CSV table of C-alpha atoms in Angstrom, one decimal:
chain,number,residue,atom,x,y,z
W,1,UNK,CA,0.0,0.0,0.0
W,2,UNK,CA,1.5,3.3,-1.0
W,3,UNK,CA,1.0,6.6,0.9
W,4,UNK,CA,-1.7,7.9,-1.4
W,5,UNK,CA,-3.8,4.8,-1.0
W,6,UNK,CA,-3.1,4.8,2.7
W,7,UNK,CA,-4.3,8.5,3.0
W,8,UNK,CA,-7.5,7.7,1.1
W,9,UNK,CA,-8.1,4.6,3.1
W,10,UNK,CA,-7.6,6.5,6.4
W,11,UNK,CA,-10.1,9.2,5.3
W,12,UNK,CA,-12.6,6.5,4.2
W,13,UNK,CA,-12.2,4.7,7.5
W,14,UNK,CA,-12.7,7.9,9.5
W,15,UNK,CA,-15.7,9.0,7.5
W,16,UNK,CA,-17.2,5.5,7.6
W,17,UNK,CA,-17.2,5.5,11.4
W,18,UNK,CA,-18.1,9.2,11.9
W,19,UNK,CA,-21.1,9.0,9.6
W,20,UNK,CA,-22.8,6.5,11.8
W,21,UNK,CA,-22.3,8.6,14.9
W,22,UNK,CA,-23.4,11.8,13.2
W,23,UNK,CA,-26.6,10.1,11.8
W,24,UNK,CA,-27.6,9.0,15.2
W,25,UNK,CA,-26.7,12.4,16.7
W,26,UNK,CA,-28.8,14.2,14.2
W,27,UNK,CA,-31.9,12.1,14.7
W,28,UNK,CA,-32.0,10.5,18.2
W,29,UNK,CA,-32.7,13.8,19.9
W,30,UNK,CA,-36.0,14.1,18.0
W,31,UNK,CA,-37.1,10.7,19.2
W,32,UNK,CA,-36.2,11.8,22.7
W,33,UNK,CA,-38.2,15.0,22.3
W,34,UNK,CA,-41.3,13.2,21.0
W,35,UNK,CA,-41.2,10.8,23.9
W,36,UNK,CA,-40.7,13.7,26.3
W,37,UNK,CA,-43.7,15.5,24.8
W,38,UNK,CA,-45.9,12.5,25.1
W,39,UNK,CA,-44.9,12.3,28.8
W,40,UNK,CA,-45.7,15.9,29.4
W,41,UNK,CA,-49.1,15.6,27.6
W,42,UNK,CA,-50.2,12.2,29.0
W,43,UNK,CA,-48.4,11.9,32.3
W,44,UNK,CA,-47.6,8.3,31.4
W,45,UNK,CA,-44.4,7.5,33.3
W,46,UNK,CA,-43.3,5.0,30.7
W,47,UNK,CA,-42.7,7.8,28.2
W,48,UNK,CA,-40.6,9.6,30.9
W,49,UNK,CA,-38.5,6.4,31.3
W,50,UNK,CA,-38.1,6.0,27.5
W,51,UNK,CA,-37.0,9.7,27.3
W,52,UNK,CA,-34.4,9.3,30.1
W,53,UNK,CA,-33.1,6.1,28.6
W,54,UNK,CA,-32.8,7.6,25.1
W,55,UNK,CA,-31.1,10.8,26.5
W,56,UNK,CA,-28.3,8.6,27.8
W,57,UNK,CA,-27.8,7.1,24.3
W,58,UNK,CA,-27.8,10.6,22.9
W,59,UNK,CA,-25.0,11.5,25.3
W,60,UNK,CA,-22.9,8.5,24.3
W,61,UNK,CA,-23.2,9.2,20.6
W,62,UNK,CA,-22.6,12.9,21.1
W,63,UNK,CA,-19.3,12.2,22.9
W,64,UNK,CA,-18.1,9.7,20.3
W,65,UNK,CA,-19.3,11.9,17.4
W,66,UNK,CA,-17.3,14.8,18.8
W,67,UNK,CA,-14.2,12.7,19.0
W,68,UNK,CA,-14.4,11.2,15.5
W,69,UNK,CA,-15.5,14.6,14.0
W,70,UNK,CA,-12.5,16.3,15.6
W,71,UNK,CA,-10.2,13.7,14.1
W,72,UNK,CA,-11.7,14.3,10.7
W,73,UNK,CA,-11.0,18.0,11.0
W,74,UNK,CA,-7.3,17.4,11.7
W,75,UNK,CA,-7.1,14.8,8.9
W,76,UNK,CA,-8.2,17.3,6.3
W,77,UNK,CA,-5.2,19.4,7.0
W,78,UNK,CA,-2.7,16.7,7.7
W,79,UNK,CA,-3.6,14.3,4.8
W,80,UNK,CA,-4.7,16.9,2.2
W,81,UNK,CA,-2.7,20.1,2.8
W,82,UNK,CA,-2.8,21.2,-0.8
W,83,UNK,CA,-6.6,20.9,-0.9
W,84,UNK,CA,-7.0,22.9,2.4
W,85,UNK,CA,-4.5,25.5,1.2
W,86,UNK,CA,-6.9,26.5,-1.6
W,87,UNK,CA,-10.3,25.2,-0.5
W,88,UNK,CA,-10.1,26.4,3.2
W,89,UNK,CA,-10.8,30.1,2.4
W,90,UNK,CA,-13.6,29.2,0.1
W,91,UNK,CA,-15.7,26.6,1.9
W,92,UNK,CA,-14.5,27.4,5.5
W,93,UNK,CA,-17.8,29.1,6.3
W,94,UNK,CA,-19.9,26.0,6.7
W,95,UNK,CA,-17.2,24.4,8.9
W,96,UNK,CA,-17.1,27.5,11.2
W,97,UNK,CA,-20.9,27.6,11.4
W,98,UNK,CA,-20.9,23.9,12.1
W,99,UNK,CA,-18.6,24.6,15.1
W,100,UNK,CA,-21.1,27.2,16.4
W,101,UNK,CA,-23.9,24.7,16.0
W,102,UNK,CA,-21.8,22.0,17.8
W,103,UNK,CA,-21.3,24.3,20.8
W,104,UNK,CA,-25.0,25.2,21.0
W,105,UNK,CA,-25.8,21.5,20.9
W,106,UNK,CA,-23.3,20.8,23.7
W,107,UNK,CA,-24.8,23.5,25.9
W,108,UNK,CA,-28.3,22.4,25.2
W,109,UNK,CA,-27.5,18.8,25.9
W,110,UNK,CA,-25.9,19.8,29.2
W,111,UNK,CA,-29.0,21.7,30.2
W,112,UNK,CA,-31.2,18.7,29.2
W,113,UNK,CA,-29.2,16.0,30.9
W,114,UNK,CA,-28.9,17.9,34.2
W,115,UNK,CA,-32.1,19.8,34.1
W,116,UNK,CA,-34.5,17.1,35.3
W,117,UNK,CA,-36.7,18.6,38.1
W,118,UNK,CA,-34.7,21.8,38.0
W,119,UNK,CA,-36.2,23.8,35.1
W,120,UNK,CA,-39.7,24.6,34.0
W,121,UNK,CA,-40.9,21.4,32.4
W,122,UNK,CA,-41.5,23.0,29.0
W,123,UNK,CA,-38.2,24.8,29.0
W,124,UNK,CA,-36.5,21.5,29.8
W,125,UNK,CA,-38.3,19.9,26.8
W,126,UNK,CA,-37.3,22.8,24.6
W,127,UNK,CA,-33.6,22.3,25.4
W,128,UNK,CA,-34.0,18.8,24.1
W,129,UNK,CA,-35.5,20.1,20.9
W,130,UNK,CA,-32.5,22.5,20.6
W,131,UNK,CA,-30.2,19.5,20.8
W,132,UNK,CA,-31.9,18.0,17.8
W,133,UNK,CA,-32.1,21.2,15.8
W,134,UNK,CA,-28.5,22.1,16.3
W,135,UNK,CA,-27.4,18.6,15.6
W,136,UNK,CA,-29.4,18.6,12.3
W,137,UNK,CA,-27.9,22.0,11.4
W,138,UNK,CA,-24.4,20.6,12.0
W,139,UNK,CA,-25.1,17.7,9.6
W,140,UNK,CA,-26.5,20.0,6.9
W,141,UNK,CA,-23.5,22.4,7.2
W,142,UNK,CA,-21.0,19.5,6.9
W,143,UNK,CA,-22.9,18.1,3.9
W,144,UNK,CA,-22.8,21.6,2.3
W,145,UNK,CA,-19.0,21.5,2.5
W,146,UNK,CA,-18.9,18.1,0.9
W,147,UNK,CA,-21.4,19.2,-1.8
W,148,UNK,CA,-19.0,22.0,-2.7
W,149,UNK,CA,-16.4,19.4,-3.5
W,150,UNK,CA,-18.9,17.9,-6.0
W,151,UNK,CA,-20.1,21.2,-7.3
W,152,UNK,CA,-17.4,23.9,-6.8
W,153,UNK,CA,-18.8,27.4,-6.6
W,154,UNK,CA,-18.0,30.8,-5.1
W,155,UNK,CA,-14.8,31.6,-6.9
W,156,UNK,CA,-13.2,32.1,-10.3
W,157,UNK,CA,-10.4,29.7,-11.3
W,158,UNK,CA,-8.0,31.6,-13.5
W,159,UNK,CA,-4.5,30.3,-14.4
W,160,UNK,CA,-4.3,28.1,-11.4
W,161,UNK,CA,-5.4,30.9,-9.0
W,162,UNK,CA,-8.6,30.9,-6.9
W,163,UNK,CA,-10.0,34.5,-7.3
W,164,UNK,CA,-13.1,36.5,-6.4
W,165,UNK,CA,-14.0,34.2,-3.4
W,166,UNK,CA,-17.6,34.3,-2.3
W,167,UNK,CA,-18.1,32.0,0.8
W,168,UNK,CA,-21.9,32.4,0.7
W,169,UNK,CA,-22.1,31.2,-2.9
W,170,UNK,CA,-19.7,28.4,-2.1
W,171,UNK,CA,-21.9,27.2,0.8
W,172,UNK,CA,-25.1,27.3,-1.1
W,173,UNK,CA,-23.7,25.6,-4.2
W,174,UNK,CA,-25.8,23.7,-6.7
W,175,UNK,CA,-25.5,20.4,-4.9
W,176,UNK,CA,-26.0,21.3,-1.2
W,177,UNK,CA,-29.9,21.0,-1.2
W,178,UNK,CA,-30.2,17.6,-2.9
W,179,UNK,CA,-27.3,16.2,-0.8
W,180,UNK,CA,-28.5,17.6,2.5
W,181,UNK,CA,-32.1,16.4,1.9
W,182,UNK,CA,-30.9,12.9,0.9
W,183,UNK,CA,-28.6,12.7,3.9
W,184,UNK,CA,-31.2,13.9,6.4
W,185,UNK,CA,-33.7,11.3,5.2
W,186,UNK,CA,-31.0,8.6,5.1
W,187,UNK,CA,-30.1,9.4,8.7
W,188,UNK,CA,-33.7,9.4,9.8
W,189,UNK,CA,-34.4,6.0,8.1
W,190,UNK,CA,-31.2,4.3,9.3
W,191,UNK,CA,-31.4,5.5,12.9
W,192,UNK,CA,-35.1,4.8,13.0
W,193,UNK,CA,-34.8,1.2,11.8
W,194,UNK,CA,-31.8,0.6,14.1
W,195,UNK,CA,-33.5,1.9,17.2
W,196,UNK,CA,-36.9,0.2,16.4
W,197,UNK,CA,-35.0,-3.0,15.7
W,198,UNK,CA,-33.2,-3.0,19.1
W,199,UNK,CA,-36.5,-2.4,20.9
W,200,UNK,CA,-38.2,-5.1,18.9
W,201,UNK,CA,-35.5,-7.5,19.9
W,202,UNK,CA,-36.1,-6.7,23.5
W,203,UNK,CA,-39.8,-7.3,23.1
W,204,UNK,CA,-39.1,-10.7,21.5
W,205,UNK,CA,-37.0,-11.5,24.6
W,206,UNK,CA,-39.8,-10.4,26.9
W,207,UNK,CA,-37.7,-7.8,28.6
W,208,UNK,CA,-39.7,-4.9,30.0
W,209,UNK,CA,-42.3,-5.2,27.2
W,210,UNK,CA,-44.4,-2.1,27.9
W,211,UNK,CA,-41.3,0.1,27.9
W,212,UNK,CA,-39.9,-1.3,24.7
W,213,UNK,CA,-43.3,-1.3,23.0
W,214,UNK,CA,-43.7,2.5,23.5
W,215,UNK,CA,-40.1,3.1,22.3
W,216,UNK,CA,-40.5,0.8,19.3
W,217,UNK,CA,-43.6,2.5,18.0
W,218,UNK,CA,-42.1,6.0,18.1
W,219,UNK,CA,-38.9,4.9,16.3
W,220,UNK,CA,-40.8,2.7,13.8
W,221,UNK,CA,-43.0,5.6,12.7
W,222,UNK,CA,-39.9,7.8,12.1
W,223,UNK,CA,-38.1,5.1,10.3
W,224,UNK,CA,-41.0,4.2,8.0
W,225,UNK,CA,-41.8,7.9,7.2
W,226,UNK,CA,-38.1,8.4,6.2
W,227,UNK,CA,-38.1,5.2,4.1
W,228,UNK,CA,-41.2,6.4,2.1
W,229,UNK,CA,-39.8,9.9,1.5
W,230,UNK,CA,-36.2,8.7,0.7
W,231,UNK,CA,-37.0,7.6,-2.9
W,232,UNK,CA,-38.3,11.1,-3.7
W,233,UNK,CA,-35.0,12.7,-2.5
W,234,UNK,CA,-33.1,10.0,-4.4
W,235,UNK,CA,-34.9,11.1,-7.6
W,236,UNK,CA,-34.0,14.7,-7.0
W,237,UNK,CA,-30.4,13.7,-6.4
W,238,UNK,CA,-30.2,11.5,-9.5
W,239,UNK,CA,-31.5,14.3,-11.7
W,240,UNK,CA,-29.0,16.7,-10.1
W,241,UNK,CA,-26.1,14.3,-10.7
W,242,UNK,CA,-27.2,13.7,-14.3
W,243,UNK,CA,-26.9,17.5,-14.9
W,244,UNK,CA,-23.7,18.3,-13.0
W,245,UNK,CA,-21.7,15.0,-12.9
W,246,UNK,CA,-22.8,12.9,-15.9
W,247,UNK,CA,-19.7,10.7,-15.6
W,248,UNK,CA,-20.7,9.8,-12.0
W,249,UNK,CA,-24.2,8.9,-13.1
W,250,UNK,CA,-22.8,6.7,-15.9
W,251,UNK,CA,-20.5,4.9,-13.3
W,252,UNK,CA,-23.4,4.5,-10.9
W,253,UNK,CA,-25.4,2.8,-13.6
W,254,UNK,CA,-22.5,1.1,-15.4
W,255,UNK,CA,-23.8,2.9,-18.5
W,256,UNK,CA,-21.0,2.7,-21.1
W,257,UNK,CA,-22.7,3.8,-24.3
W,258,UNK,CA,-24.4,7.1,-25.0
W,259,UNK,CA,-27.9,6.3,-26.3
W,260,UNK,CA,-31.5,7.4,-26.5
W,261,UNK,CA,-34.0,5.4,-24.4
W,262,UNK,CA,-31.2,4.5,-22.1
W,263,UNK,CA,-31.9,1.4,-20.1
W,264,UNK,CA,-31.8,1.2,-16.3
W,265,UNK,CA,-29.4,-1.5,-15.3
W,266,UNK,CA,-30.2,-3.8,-12.4
W,267,UNK,CA,-27.3,-5.9,-11.1
W,268,UNK,CA,-24.7,-6.9,-13.6
W,269,UNK,CA,-20.9,-7.1,-13.6
W,270,UNK,CA,-19.1,-4.1,-15.2
W,271,UNK,CA,-16.4,-4.9,-17.7
W,272,UNK,CA,-14.3,-1.7,-17.9
W,273,UNK,CA,-11.8,-3.2,-20.3
W,274,UNK,CA,-14.5,-3.8,-23.0
W,275,UNK,CA,-16.9,-1.0,-21.9
W,276,UNK,CA,-19.8,-3.3,-21.3
W,277,UNK,CA,-21.7,-4.9,-18.4
W,278,UNK,CA,-22.5,-8.6,-18.1
W,279,UNK,CA,-25.4,-10.4,-16.6
W,280,UNK,CA,-27.6,-7.3,-16.1
W,281,UNK,CA,-31.3,-6.9,-16.1
W,282,UNK,CA,-32.1,-3.9,-18.3
W,283,UNK,CA,-35.3,-1.8,-18.3
W,284,UNK,CA,-35.4,0.1,-21.6
W,285,UNK,CA,-35.9,3.9,-21.3
W,286,UNK,CA,-36.0,3.9,-17.5
W,287,UNK,CA,-32.6,5.5,-17.0
W,288,UNK,CA,-33.5,8.3,-19.5
W,289,UNK,CA,-36.7,8.9,-17.6
W,290,UNK,CA,-35.1,8.9,-14.2
W,291,UNK,CA,-32.3,11.2,-15.2
W,292,UNK,CA,-34.1,13.6,-17.5
W,293,UNK,CA,-37.9,13.0,-17.0
W,294,UNK,CA,-38.2,11.7,-20.6
W,295,UNK,CA,-38.0,8.2,-21.9
W,296,UNK,CA,-36.2,9.2,-25.1
W,297,UNK,CA,-33.6,11.7,-23.8
W,298,UNK,CA,-30.1,10.5,-24.4
W,299,UNK,CA,-28.0,9.7,-21.4
W,300,UNK,CA,-24.2,10.3,-21.7
W,301,UNK,CA,-22.2,7.1,-21.4
W,302,UNK,CA,-18.7,6.5,-20.0
W,303,UNK,CA,-17.4,6.2,-23.5
W,304,UNK,CA,-17.7,10.0,-23.8
W,305,UNK,CA,-15.1,10.6,-21.1
W,306,UNK,CA,-11.4,9.8,-21.2
W,307,UNK,CA,-10.5,6.8,-19.0
W,308,UNK,CA,-8.3,8.9,-16.7
W,309,UNK,CA,-11.3,11.0,-15.5
W,310,UNK,CA,-13.6,8.1,-15.0
W,311,UNK,CA,-14.3,6.9,-11.4
W,312,UNK,CA,-13.8,3.3,-10.5
W,313,UNK,CA,-16.9,1.9,-12.2
W,314,UNK,CA,-17.3,-1.4,-10.4
W,315,UNK,CA,-17.1,0.0,-6.9
W,316,UNK,CA,-19.4,2.9,-7.7
W,317,UNK,CA,-21.9,0.6,-9.4
W,318,UNK,CA,-22.0,-2.1,-6.8
W,319,UNK,CA,-22.3,0.5,-4.0
W,320,UNK,CA,-25.2,2.3,-5.8
W,321,UNK,CA,-27.0,-1.0,-6.4
W,322,UNK,CA,-26.6,-1.9,-2.7
W,323,UNK,CA,-27.9,1.4,-1.6
W,324,UNK,CA,-30.9,1.3,-3.8
W,325,UNK,CA,-31.7,-2.3,-3.1
W,326,UNK,CA,-31.6,-1.8,0.7
W,327,UNK,CA,-33.6,1.4,0.3
W,328,UNK,CA,-36.3,-0.5,-1.6
W,329,UNK,CA,-36.3,-3.2,1.1
W,330,UNK,CA,-36.9,-0.6,3.8
W,331,UNK,CA,-39.6,1.1,1.7
W,332,UNK,CA,-41.5,-2.2,1.5
W,333,UNK,CA,-41.2,-2.7,5.3
W,334,UNK,CA,-42.4,0.9,5.7
W,335,UNK,CA,-45.5,0.5,3.5
W,336,UNK,CA,-46.3,-2.8,5.1
W,337,UNK,CA,-46.0,-1.3,8.6
W,338,UNK,CA,-48.3,1.7,7.8
W,339,UNK,CA,-50.8,-0.7,6.3
W,340,UNK,CA,-50.7,-2.6,9.5
W,341,UNK,CA,-51.3,0.5,11.5
W,342,UNK,CA,-54.2,1.4,9.2
W,343,UNK,CA,-56.0,-1.9,8.6
W,344,UNK,CA,-54.4,-4.7,10.6
W,345,UNK,CA,-53.6,-3.4,14.1
W,346,UNK,CA,-53.8,-6.9,15.5
W,347,UNK,CA,-50.6,-7.7,13.6
W,348,UNK,CA,-48.7,-5.2,15.7
W,349,UNK,CA,-48.3,-7.8,18.4
W,350,UNK,CA,-47.2,-10.5,16.1
W,351,UNK,CA,-43.6,-11.9,16.6
W,352,UNK,CA,-42.9,-12.1,12.9
W,353,UNK,CA,-43.4,-8.3,12.6
W,354,UNK,CA,-41.0,-7.7,15.4
W,355,UNK,CA,-38.5,-10.2,13.8
W,356,UNK,CA,-38.8,-8.2,10.6
W,357,UNK,CA,-37.7,-5.0,12.3
W,358,UNK,CA,-35.0,-6.8,14.4
W,359,UNK,CA,-33.5,-8.2,11.2
W,360,UNK,CA,-33.4,-4.7,9.7
W,361,UNK,CA,-31.3,-3.2,12.5
W,362,UNK,CA,-28.1,-2.8,10.3
W,363,UNK,CA,-29.8,-2.3,6.9
W,364,UNK,CA,-30.1,1.5,7.0
W,365,UNK,CA,-26.5,2.1,8.1
W,366,UNK,CA,-25.2,-0.3,5.4
W,367,UNK,CA,-27.2,1.7,2.9
W,368,UNK,CA,-25.7,5.0,4.3
W,369,UNK,CA,-22.2,3.6,4.0
W,370,UNK,CA,-22.9,2.5,0.4
W,371,UNK,CA,-24.4,5.9,-0.4
W,372,UNK,CA,-21.3,7.7,0.9
W,373,UNK,CA,-19.1,5.3,-1.2
W,374,UNK,CA,-21.1,6.4,-4.3
W,375,UNK,CA,-20.6,10.1,-3.4
W,376,UNK,CA,-16.9,9.9,-2.7
W,377,UNK,CA,-15.7,7.2,-5.1
W,378,UNK,CA,-18.0,8.5,-7.9
W,379,UNK,CA,-16.2,11.9,-7.7
W,380,UNK,CA,-12.8,10.4,-8.3
W,381,UNK,CA,-10.2,11.2,-9.6
W,382,UNK,CA,-11.2,14.7,-8.4
W,383,UNK,CA,-11.1,16.0,-4.8
W,384,UNK,CA,-12.5,19.3,-6.2
W,385,UNK,CA,-14.6,18.1,-9.1
W,386,UNK,CA,-13.1,19.2,-12.5
W,387,UNK,CA,-10.4,21.4,-10.8
W,388,UNK,CA,-8.1,19.5,-8.4
W,389,UNK,CA,-7.2,15.8,-8.6
W,390,UNK,CA,-7.1,13.9,-5.4
W,391,UNK,CA,-3.5,12.7,-6.0
W,392,UNK,CA,-2.4,16.3,-6.3
W,393,UNK,CA,-3.8,17.2,-2.9
W,394,UNK,CA,-2.2,14.5,-0.8
W,395,UNK,CA,0.5,15.3,1.7
W,396,UNK,CA,4.1,14.6,0.6
W,397,UNK,CA,4.9,13.4,4.2
W,398,UNK,CA,6.0,9.7,4.1
W,399,UNK,CA,4.8,7.0,6.4
W,400,UNK,CA,1.1,7.6,6.0
W,401,UNK,CA,0.5,3.8,5.9
W,402,UNK,CA,1.6,3.6,9.6
W,403,UNK,CA,-0.9,6.4,10.5
W,404,UNK,CA,-3.6,4.3,8.7
W,405,UNK,CA,-2.8,1.3,10.8
W,406,UNK,CA,-2.8,3.3,14.0
W,407,UNK,CA,-6.1,5.0,13.2
W,408,UNK,CA,-7.7,1.7,12.3
W,409,UNK,CA,-6.8,0.4,15.7
W,410,UNK,CA,-8.1,3.5,17.4
W,411,UNK,CA,-11.5,3.3,15.6
W,412,UNK,CA,-11.9,-0.4,16.2
W,413,UNK,CA,-11.2,0.2,19.9
W,414,UNK,CA,-13.7,3.1,19.9
W,415,UNK,CA,-16.4,1.0,18.3
W,416,UNK,CA,-15.9,-1.7,20.8
W,417,UNK,CA,-16.2,0.8,23.7
W,418,UNK,CA,-19.4,2.3,22.1
W,419,UNK,CA,-21.0,-1.1,21.6
W,420,UNK,CA,-20.1,-2.1,25.2
W,421,UNK,CA,-21.6,1.2,26.6
W,422,UNK,CA,-24.8,0.7,24.6
W,423,UNK,CA,-25.1,-2.9,25.6
W,424,UNK,CA,-24.7,-1.9,29.2
W,425,UNK,CA,-27.3,0.8,28.7
W,426,UNK,CA,-29.8,-1.6,27.2
W,427,UNK,CA,-29.3,-4.0,30.1
W,428,UNK,CA,-29.8,-1.2,32.6
W,429,UNK,CA,-33.1,-0.3,31.0
W,430,UNK,CA,-34.6,-3.5,32.2
W,431,UNK,CA,-33.6,-2.9,35.7
W,432,UNK,CA,-34.2,0.8,36.1
W,433,UNK,CA,-37.5,1.2,34.1
W,434,UNK,CA,-39.3,-2.1,34.5
W,435,UNK,CA,-42.9,-1.2,35.2
W,436,UNK,CA,-44.5,-4.4,33.8
């Protein structure tokens, strides 16, 4: 492994871990706030217990997210100094605002965790809402910075110089809305299914059934709402990518030949040597419609781009297929669950329904990881799309491979600690809040 691959691998590892913590940090406070609101309105002590249990989980993920996010900030400068030299003054605004949102989140979380029976009950609830809103703002701001890498804006690039910098235009680039919307719904869906699945598992084990049933139903509604809305944001994102990054869309779909009535490819094994895809199921005209809203509009194929500016097709295609496939699976579960709420309420107590959610615990986060793989690998070989190549941005410092090994050990250790803390928290729930 050379230093360039080691630097990319270390960044991928850091992002892969942090994205899970940040997704949960963005969404879990809203679960907590809904449960808290239900307690204040109904006086049902079970909702209070659910709220307090979830608040501990929020604290755990806030702490781990802060650590992993800080590491990422340092890595940008240490691993990609040439990138930060030019990009920092342009897209630094969303990062600085994200820092402000982080501090607001930290203060609000402190008020919330230590404010039980000390503040006005509605002010206390409001601090929990602020935790969620500021966490969501942090996520949107970070995604805006990433979107700028896919859709550079807010400057003029003249003779290798970055001139006429406009940080506002850079932050609100052409890709920020579609990426932010897709990320928010992905976080909602993934977190919702994971939380609902854990509570479903506890119900199946007959552990504090009343407590876990209340928690499961809140998380399941959030998860299923996100799963139903996610394909709409996916459509917006696909049309945006088709307009701005046609080579990424072609790699996502393993679409090699420019043609009218372009087929949507399901599955298949890309053959980059011969510019074709084997063993794929093709739906004629569907890609043209999804990309441009018309079944006959031509879709640019990979053949239109030199091979040195094409992203790795196989990785991008497989990750995209995995993301879409898991997204459709969660959509089916969501539609079925809402149908059950509407017409078949007696099914809500069935073990097979709970097993379905328990089996879906990791599905959303696997889809999130696949989606970020599409976003990042699909932009290659560019770190700033169309302007700066990733290889030109890497640090000249040797020995990055050893840094990669060290960070791998750190993140594995961190994940073990987080899992242990969460397992301990779930076990404590049965002892502290058993009202059955």
